[in-house]
CSV table of C-alpha atoms in Angstrom, one decimal:
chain,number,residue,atom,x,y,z
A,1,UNK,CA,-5.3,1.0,103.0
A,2,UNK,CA,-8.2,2.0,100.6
A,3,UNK,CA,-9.6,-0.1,98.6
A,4,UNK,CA,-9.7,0.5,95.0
A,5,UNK,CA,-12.5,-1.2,92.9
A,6,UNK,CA,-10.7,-1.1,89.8
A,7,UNK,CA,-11.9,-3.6,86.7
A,8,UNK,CA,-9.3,-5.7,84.3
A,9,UNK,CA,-10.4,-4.4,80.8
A,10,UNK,CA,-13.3,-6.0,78.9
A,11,UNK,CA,-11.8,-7.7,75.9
A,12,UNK,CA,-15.3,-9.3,74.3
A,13,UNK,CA,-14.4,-6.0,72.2
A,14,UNK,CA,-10.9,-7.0,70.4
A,15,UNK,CA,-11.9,-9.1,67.9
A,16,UNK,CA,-13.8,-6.2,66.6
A,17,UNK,CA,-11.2,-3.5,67.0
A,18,UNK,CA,-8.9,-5.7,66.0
A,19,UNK,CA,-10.5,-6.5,62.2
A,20,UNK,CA,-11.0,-2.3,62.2
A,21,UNK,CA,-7.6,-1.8,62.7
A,22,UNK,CA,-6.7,-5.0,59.8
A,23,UNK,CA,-8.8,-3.2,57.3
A,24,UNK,CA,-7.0,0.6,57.3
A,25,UNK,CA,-5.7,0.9,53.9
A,26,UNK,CA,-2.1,-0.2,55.0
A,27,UNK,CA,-0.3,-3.6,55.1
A,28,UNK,CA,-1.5,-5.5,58.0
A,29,UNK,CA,0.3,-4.7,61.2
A,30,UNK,CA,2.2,-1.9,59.2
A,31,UNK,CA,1.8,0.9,62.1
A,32,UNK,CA,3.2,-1.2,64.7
A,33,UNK,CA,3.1,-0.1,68.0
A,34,UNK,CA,0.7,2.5,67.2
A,35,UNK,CA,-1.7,0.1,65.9
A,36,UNK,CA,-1.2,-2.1,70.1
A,37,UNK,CA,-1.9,1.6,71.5
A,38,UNK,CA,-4.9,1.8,69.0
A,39,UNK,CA,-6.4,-1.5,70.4
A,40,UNK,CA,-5.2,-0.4,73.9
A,41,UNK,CA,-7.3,3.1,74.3
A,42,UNK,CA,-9.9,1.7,72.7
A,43,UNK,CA,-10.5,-1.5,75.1
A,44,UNK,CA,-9.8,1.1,77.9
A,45,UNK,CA,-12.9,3.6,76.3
A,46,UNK,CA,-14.8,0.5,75.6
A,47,UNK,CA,-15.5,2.0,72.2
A,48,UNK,CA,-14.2,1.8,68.8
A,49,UNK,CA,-14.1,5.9,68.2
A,50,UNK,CA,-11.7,6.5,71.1
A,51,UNK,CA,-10.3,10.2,72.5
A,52,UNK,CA,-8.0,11.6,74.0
A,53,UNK,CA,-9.8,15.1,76.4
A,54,UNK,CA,-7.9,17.2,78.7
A,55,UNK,CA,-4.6,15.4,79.0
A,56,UNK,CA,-3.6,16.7,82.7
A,57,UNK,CA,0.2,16.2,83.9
A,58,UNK,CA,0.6,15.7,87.9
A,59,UNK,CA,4.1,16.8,89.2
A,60,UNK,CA,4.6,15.7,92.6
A,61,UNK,CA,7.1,17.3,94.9
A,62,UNK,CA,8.8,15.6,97.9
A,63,UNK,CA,11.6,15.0,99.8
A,64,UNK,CA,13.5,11.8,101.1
A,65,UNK,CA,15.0,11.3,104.4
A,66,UNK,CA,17.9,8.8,103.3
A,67,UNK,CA,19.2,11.4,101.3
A,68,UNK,CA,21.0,12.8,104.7
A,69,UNK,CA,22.9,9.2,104.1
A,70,UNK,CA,24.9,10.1,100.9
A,71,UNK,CA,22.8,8.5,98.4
A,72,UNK,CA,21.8,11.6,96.3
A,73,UNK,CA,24.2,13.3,93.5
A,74,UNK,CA,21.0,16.3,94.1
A,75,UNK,CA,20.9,18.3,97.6
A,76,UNK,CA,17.6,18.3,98.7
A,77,UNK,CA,17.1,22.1,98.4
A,78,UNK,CA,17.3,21.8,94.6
A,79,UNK,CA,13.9,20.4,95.0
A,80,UNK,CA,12.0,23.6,96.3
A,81,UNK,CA,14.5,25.4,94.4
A,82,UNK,CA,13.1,23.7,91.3
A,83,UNK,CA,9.6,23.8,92.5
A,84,UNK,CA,9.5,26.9,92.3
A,85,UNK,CA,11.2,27.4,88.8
A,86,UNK,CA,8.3,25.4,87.6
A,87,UNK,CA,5.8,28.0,88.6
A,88,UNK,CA,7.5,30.7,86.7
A,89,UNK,CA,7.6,28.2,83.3
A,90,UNK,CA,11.3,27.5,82.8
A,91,UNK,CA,11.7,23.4,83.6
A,92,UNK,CA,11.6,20.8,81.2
A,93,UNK,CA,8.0,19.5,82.3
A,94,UNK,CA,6.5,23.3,81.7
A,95,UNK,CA,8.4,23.2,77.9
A,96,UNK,CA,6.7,19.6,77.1
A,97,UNK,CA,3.5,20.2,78.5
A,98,UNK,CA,3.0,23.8,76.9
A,99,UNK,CA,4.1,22.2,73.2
A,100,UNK,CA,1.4,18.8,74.0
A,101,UNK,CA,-1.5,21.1,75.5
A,102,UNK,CA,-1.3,19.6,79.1
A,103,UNK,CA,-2.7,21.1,82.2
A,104,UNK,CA,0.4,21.2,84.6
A,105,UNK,CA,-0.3,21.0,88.3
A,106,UNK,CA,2.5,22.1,90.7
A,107,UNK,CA,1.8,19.9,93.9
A,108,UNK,CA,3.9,19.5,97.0
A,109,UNK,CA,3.3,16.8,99.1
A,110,UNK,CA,6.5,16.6,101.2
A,111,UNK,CA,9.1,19.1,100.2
A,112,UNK,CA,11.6,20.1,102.9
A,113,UNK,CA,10.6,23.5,102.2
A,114,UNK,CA,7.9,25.9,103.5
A,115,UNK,CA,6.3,27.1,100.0
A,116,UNK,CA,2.9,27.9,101.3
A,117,UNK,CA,3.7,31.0,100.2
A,118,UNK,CA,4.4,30.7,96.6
A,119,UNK,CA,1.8,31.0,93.8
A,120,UNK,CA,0.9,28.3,91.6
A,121,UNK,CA,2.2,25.0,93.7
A,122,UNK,CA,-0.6,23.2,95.3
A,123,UNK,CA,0.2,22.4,99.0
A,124,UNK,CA,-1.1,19.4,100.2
A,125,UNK,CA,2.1,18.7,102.4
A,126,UNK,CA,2.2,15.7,104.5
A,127,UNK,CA,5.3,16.2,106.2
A,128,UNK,CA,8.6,18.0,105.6
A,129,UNK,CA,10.3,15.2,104.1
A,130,UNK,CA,9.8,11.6,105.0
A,131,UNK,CA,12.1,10.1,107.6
A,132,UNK,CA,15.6,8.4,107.4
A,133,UNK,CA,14.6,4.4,106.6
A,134,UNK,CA,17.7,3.3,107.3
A,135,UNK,CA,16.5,4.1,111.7
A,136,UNK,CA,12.9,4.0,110.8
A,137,UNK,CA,9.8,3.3,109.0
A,138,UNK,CA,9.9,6.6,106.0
A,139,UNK,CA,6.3,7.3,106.7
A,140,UNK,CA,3.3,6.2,109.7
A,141,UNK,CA,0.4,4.0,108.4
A,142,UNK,CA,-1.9,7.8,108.6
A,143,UNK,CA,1.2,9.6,106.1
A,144,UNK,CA,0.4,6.9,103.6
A,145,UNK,CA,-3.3,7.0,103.6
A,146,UNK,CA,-2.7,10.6,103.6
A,147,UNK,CA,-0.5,10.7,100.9
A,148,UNK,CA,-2.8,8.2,98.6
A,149,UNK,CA,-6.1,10.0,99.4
A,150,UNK,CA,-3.9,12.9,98.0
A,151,UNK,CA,-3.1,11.3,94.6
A,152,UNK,CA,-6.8,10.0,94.5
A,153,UNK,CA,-8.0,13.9,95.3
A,154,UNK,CA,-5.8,14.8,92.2
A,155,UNK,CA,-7.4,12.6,90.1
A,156,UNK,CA,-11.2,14.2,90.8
A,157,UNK,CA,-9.7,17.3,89.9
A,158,UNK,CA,-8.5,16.0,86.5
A,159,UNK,CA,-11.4,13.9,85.8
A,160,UNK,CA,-14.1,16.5,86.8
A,161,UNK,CA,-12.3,18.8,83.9
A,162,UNK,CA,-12.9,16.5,81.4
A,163,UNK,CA,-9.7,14.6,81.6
A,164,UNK,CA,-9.6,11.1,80.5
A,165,UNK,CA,-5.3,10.6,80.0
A,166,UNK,CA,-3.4,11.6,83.0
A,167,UNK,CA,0.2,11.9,83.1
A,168,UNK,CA,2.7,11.7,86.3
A,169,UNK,CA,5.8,13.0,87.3
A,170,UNK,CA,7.8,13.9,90.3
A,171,UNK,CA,10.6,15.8,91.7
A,172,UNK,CA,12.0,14.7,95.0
A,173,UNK,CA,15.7,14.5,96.5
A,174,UNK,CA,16.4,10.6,97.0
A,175,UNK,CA,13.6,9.0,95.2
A,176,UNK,CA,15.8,6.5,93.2
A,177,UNK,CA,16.5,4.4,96.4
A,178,UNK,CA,13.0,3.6,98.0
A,179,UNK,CA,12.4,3.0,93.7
A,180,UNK,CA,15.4,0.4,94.2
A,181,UNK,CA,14.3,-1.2,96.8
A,182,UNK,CA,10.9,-1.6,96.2
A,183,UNK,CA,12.6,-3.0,92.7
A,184,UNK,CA,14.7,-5.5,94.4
A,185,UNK,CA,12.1,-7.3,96.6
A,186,UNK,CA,9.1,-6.8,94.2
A,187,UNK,CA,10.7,-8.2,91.1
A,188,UNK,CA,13.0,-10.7,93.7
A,189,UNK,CA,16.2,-8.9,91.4
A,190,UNK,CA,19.5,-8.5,93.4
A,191,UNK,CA,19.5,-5.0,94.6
A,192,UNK,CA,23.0,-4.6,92.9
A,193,UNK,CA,21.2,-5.1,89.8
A,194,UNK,CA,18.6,-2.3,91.0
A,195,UNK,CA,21.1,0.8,91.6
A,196,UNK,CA,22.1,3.4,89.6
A,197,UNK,CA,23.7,6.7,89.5
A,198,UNK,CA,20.6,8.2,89.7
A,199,UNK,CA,21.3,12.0,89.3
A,200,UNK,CA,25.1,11.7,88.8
A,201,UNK,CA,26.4,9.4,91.8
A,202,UNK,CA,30.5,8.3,90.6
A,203,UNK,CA,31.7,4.6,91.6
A,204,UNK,CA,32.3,5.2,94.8
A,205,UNK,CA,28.4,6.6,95.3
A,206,UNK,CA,26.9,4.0,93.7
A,207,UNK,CA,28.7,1.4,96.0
A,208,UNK,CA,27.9,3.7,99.3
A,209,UNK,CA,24.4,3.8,98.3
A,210,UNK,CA,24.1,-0.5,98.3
A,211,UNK,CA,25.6,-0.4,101.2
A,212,UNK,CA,23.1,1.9,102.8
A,213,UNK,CA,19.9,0.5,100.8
A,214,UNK,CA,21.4,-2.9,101.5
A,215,UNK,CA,21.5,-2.1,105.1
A,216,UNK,CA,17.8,-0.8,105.1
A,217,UNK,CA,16.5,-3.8,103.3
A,218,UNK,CA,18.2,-6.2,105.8
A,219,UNK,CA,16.8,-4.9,108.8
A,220,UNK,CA,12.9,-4.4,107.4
A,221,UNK,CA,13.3,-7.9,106.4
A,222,UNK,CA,13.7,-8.5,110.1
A,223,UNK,CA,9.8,-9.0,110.2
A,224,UNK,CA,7.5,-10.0,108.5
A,225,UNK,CA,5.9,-7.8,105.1
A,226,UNK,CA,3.1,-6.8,102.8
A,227,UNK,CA,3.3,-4.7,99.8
A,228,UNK,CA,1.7,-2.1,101.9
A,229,UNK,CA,4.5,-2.3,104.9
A,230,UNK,CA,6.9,-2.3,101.9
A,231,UNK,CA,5.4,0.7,100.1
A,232,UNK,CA,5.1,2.6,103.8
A,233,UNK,CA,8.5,1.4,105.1
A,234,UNK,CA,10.5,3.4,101.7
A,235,UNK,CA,8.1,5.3,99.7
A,236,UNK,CA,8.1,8.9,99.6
A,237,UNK,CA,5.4,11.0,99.7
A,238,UNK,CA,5.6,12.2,95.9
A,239,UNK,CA,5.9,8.4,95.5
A,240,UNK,CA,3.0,7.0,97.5
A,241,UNK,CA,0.8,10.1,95.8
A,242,UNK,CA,1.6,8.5,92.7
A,243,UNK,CA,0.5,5.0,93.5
A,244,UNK,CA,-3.0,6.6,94.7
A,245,UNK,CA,-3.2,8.6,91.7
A,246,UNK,CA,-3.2,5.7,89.0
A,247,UNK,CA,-5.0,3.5,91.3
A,248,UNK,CA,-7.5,6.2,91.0
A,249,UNK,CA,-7.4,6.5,87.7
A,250,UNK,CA,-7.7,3.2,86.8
A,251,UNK,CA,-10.7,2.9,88.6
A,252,UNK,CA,-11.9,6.0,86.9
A,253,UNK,CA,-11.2,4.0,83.3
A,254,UNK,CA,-8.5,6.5,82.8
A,255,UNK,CA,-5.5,6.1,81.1
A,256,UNK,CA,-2.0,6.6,83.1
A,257,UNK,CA,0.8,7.7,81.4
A,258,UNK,CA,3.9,5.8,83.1
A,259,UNK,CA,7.2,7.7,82.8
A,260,UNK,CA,11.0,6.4,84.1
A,261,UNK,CA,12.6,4.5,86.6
A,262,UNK,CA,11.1,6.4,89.4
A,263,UNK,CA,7.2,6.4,88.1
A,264,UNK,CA,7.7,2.5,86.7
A,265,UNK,CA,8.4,1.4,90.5
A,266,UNK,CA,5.2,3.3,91.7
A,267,UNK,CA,3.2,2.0,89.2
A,268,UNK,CA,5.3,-2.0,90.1
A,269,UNK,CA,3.8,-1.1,93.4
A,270,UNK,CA,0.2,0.0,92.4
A,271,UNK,CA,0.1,-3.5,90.0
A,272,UNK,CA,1.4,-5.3,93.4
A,273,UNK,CA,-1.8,-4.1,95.1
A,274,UNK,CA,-4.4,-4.3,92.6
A,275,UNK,CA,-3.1,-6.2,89.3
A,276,UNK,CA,-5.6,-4.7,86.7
A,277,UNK,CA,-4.7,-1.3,87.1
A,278,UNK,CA,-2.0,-2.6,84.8
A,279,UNK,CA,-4.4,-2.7,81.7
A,280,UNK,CA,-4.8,1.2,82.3
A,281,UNK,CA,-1.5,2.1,82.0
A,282,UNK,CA,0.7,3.3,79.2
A,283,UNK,CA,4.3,2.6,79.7
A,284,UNK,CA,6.0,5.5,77.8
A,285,UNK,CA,10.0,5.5,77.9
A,286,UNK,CA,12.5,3.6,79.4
A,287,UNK,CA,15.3,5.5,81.1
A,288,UNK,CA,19.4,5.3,81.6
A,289,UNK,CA,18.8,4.2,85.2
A,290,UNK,CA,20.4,0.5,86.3
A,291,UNK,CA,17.9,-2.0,86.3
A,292,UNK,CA,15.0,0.0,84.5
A,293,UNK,CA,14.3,-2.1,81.8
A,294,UNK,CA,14.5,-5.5,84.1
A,295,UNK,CA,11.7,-3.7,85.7
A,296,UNK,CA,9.5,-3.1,82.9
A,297,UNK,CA,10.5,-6.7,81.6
A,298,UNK,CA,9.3,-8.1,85.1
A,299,UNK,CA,5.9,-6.0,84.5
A,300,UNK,CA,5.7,-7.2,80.8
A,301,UNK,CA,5.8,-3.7,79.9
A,302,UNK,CA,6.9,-2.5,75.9
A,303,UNK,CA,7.8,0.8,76.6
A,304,UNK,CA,7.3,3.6,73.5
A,305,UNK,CA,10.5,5.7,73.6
A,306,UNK,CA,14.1,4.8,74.8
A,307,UNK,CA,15.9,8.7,74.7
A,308,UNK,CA,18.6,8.7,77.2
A,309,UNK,CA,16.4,10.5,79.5
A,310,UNK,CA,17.0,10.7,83.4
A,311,UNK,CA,15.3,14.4,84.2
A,312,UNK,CA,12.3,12.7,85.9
A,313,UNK,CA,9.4,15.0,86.7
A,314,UNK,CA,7.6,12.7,83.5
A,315,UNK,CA,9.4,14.1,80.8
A,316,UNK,CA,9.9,11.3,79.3
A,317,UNK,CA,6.5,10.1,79.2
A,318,UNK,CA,4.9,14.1,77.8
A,319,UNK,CA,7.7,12.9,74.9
A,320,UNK,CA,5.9,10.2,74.3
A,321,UNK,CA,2.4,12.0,74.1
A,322,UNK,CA,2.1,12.3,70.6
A,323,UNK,CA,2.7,8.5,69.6
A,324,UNK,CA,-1.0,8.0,71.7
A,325,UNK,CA,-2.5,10.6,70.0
A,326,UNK,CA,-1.4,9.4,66.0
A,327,UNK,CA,-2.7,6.1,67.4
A,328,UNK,CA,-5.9,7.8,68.2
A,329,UNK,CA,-5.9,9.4,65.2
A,330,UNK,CA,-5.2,6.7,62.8
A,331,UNK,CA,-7.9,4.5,63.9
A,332,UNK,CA,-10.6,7.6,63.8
A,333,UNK,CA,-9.1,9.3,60.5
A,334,UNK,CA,-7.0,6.6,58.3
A,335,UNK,CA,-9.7,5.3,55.5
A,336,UNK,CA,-10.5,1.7,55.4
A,337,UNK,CA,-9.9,-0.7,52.0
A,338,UNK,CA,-13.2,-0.3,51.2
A,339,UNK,CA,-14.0,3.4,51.4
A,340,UNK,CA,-10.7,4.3,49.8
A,341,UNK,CA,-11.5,1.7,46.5
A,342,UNK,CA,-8.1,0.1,47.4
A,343,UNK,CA,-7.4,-3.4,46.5
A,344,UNK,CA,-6.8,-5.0,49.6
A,345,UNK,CA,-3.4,-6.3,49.4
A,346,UNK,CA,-2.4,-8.8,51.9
């Protein structure tokens, strides 16, 4: 796989930040978690004036072959179908970004769909779907390079148009098993701990699904793994884009914008390869899905906003997109004690 020369943070910095962000004429600590985003852009932007250029949202489009299996509420033509709908403006992900000023890229990396034909999606298509990993590896060693040379390609788009915060989505029948499973034997949780109803699965689903995803796991554990036989053996296209896309970014000193269930097990999979991409990334809502918040507990993750979301395509995390900014904003624009003649008062 490539490899991604990506730097933990520089802290010789915080003690510094840290004293500006003391001396705002508040209580100390009185903006929370807006004052740990504060100290978090800032040791990302090594400086003490931070900002926020260009926000860019990537919305990845895929499909998954263990859908055929029964483990989707979603058939896997309301993925083009919805694919499309996003070129003409009426999903959730266009609403958000449009009200947070984000520049929306329609991408399809492995939709079972031929949309070469269909203004405003990007088609960098791998394959028409991955394959069925309960028979067979989802993807070939070339798909995955493939599909994280696409998410790093992404990335140079964004950065060379001034972007510095980069936000991910995706849209892709299926995607909540391979994020189960790489859940399960990441975080060593029981997978029953790792399933959920994903887009609407009943009782009966849920419990077809382990069975399936239970079955898969047993028979890659047949042999010998890495992360990256783990990540190739389940991932998704959409999925594996995403890993190479924060990677990316992260090595570009970017800040990733980490959405639900979905996005939080690419980016447990990009930490898995290279730990300090970790300091890059901004972990933004925790979702309905099973097992999502053992997941961001296993990454030591504080996630901004818990909304009952489950739409995917990083709603959630363009939600969240204004807490960053007033973080931004209060330690560039709030006064300090001694500017403001305020008694300092703790």
């Amino acid at each position: 796989m490539r490899t991604f020369q990506i730097e933990a943070v520089d802290r010789r910095m915080e003690a510094a930040i840290q004293r500006k962000i003391d001396n705002l004429n508040k209580p100390k600590g009185a903006l929370g978690r807006l004052e740990e985003l504060a100290l978090q852009v800032c040791l990302v932007q090594q400086t003490m004036e931070p900002r926020l250029t260009h926000p860019c949202h990537l919305l990845l489009g895929g499909d998954h072959g263990i859908e055929k299996e029964g483990v989707s509420a979603t058939p896997r033509e309301v993925t083009w179908q919805q694919m499309v709908n996003f070129t003409r403006g009426g999903g959730g992900v266009n609403m958000f970004c449009r009200q947070h000023g984000f520049d929306l890229s329609i991408v399809d990396v492995g939709v079972d769909h031929d949309l070469t034909s269909v203004p405003g999606i990007i088609n960098r298509k791998i394959a028409f779907g991955t394959r069925n990993f309960l028979h067979e590896p989802a993807m070939t060693e070339e798909e995955m390079q493939q599909a994280i040379e696409v998410g790093v390609s992404l990335v140079d788009s964004c950065q060379k148009k001034g972007c510095n915060i980069v936000c991910i989505g995706e849209m892709g029948a299926g995607n909540t098993s391979p994020s189960s499973i790489w859940m399960s034997l990441l975080c060593q949780i029981p997978l029953t701990n790792c399933i959920g109803a994903g887009s609407g699965l009943d009782d009966s689903g849920i419990r077809h699904k382990q069975e399936v995803l239970q079955t898969s796991i047993d028979r890659f554990l047949l042999h010998p793994w890495s992360v990256p036989s783990l990540i190739r053996y389940f991932g998704g296209f959409e999925m594996v884009s995403a890993i190479g896309a924060m990677l990316r970014a992260a090595e570009l000193r970017m800040l990733v914008m980490v959405d639900g269930f979905i996005m939080t097990a690419c980016a447990l999979a990009a930490c898995a390869l290279n730990a300090s991409a970790k300091d890059y990334m901004i972990f933004c809502h925790c979702g309905d899905e099973s097992g999502h918040r053992k997941m961001l507990d296993y990454l030591g993750a504080k996630p901004l906003l818990q909304l009952g979301l489950r739409l995917g395509e990083g709603t959630g995390a363009l939600c969240a997109y204004p807490l960053i900014d007033s973080a931004v904003r209060m330690i560039n624009e709030m006064n300090n004690f001694d500017n403001a003649n305020i008694t300092k008062y703790f």
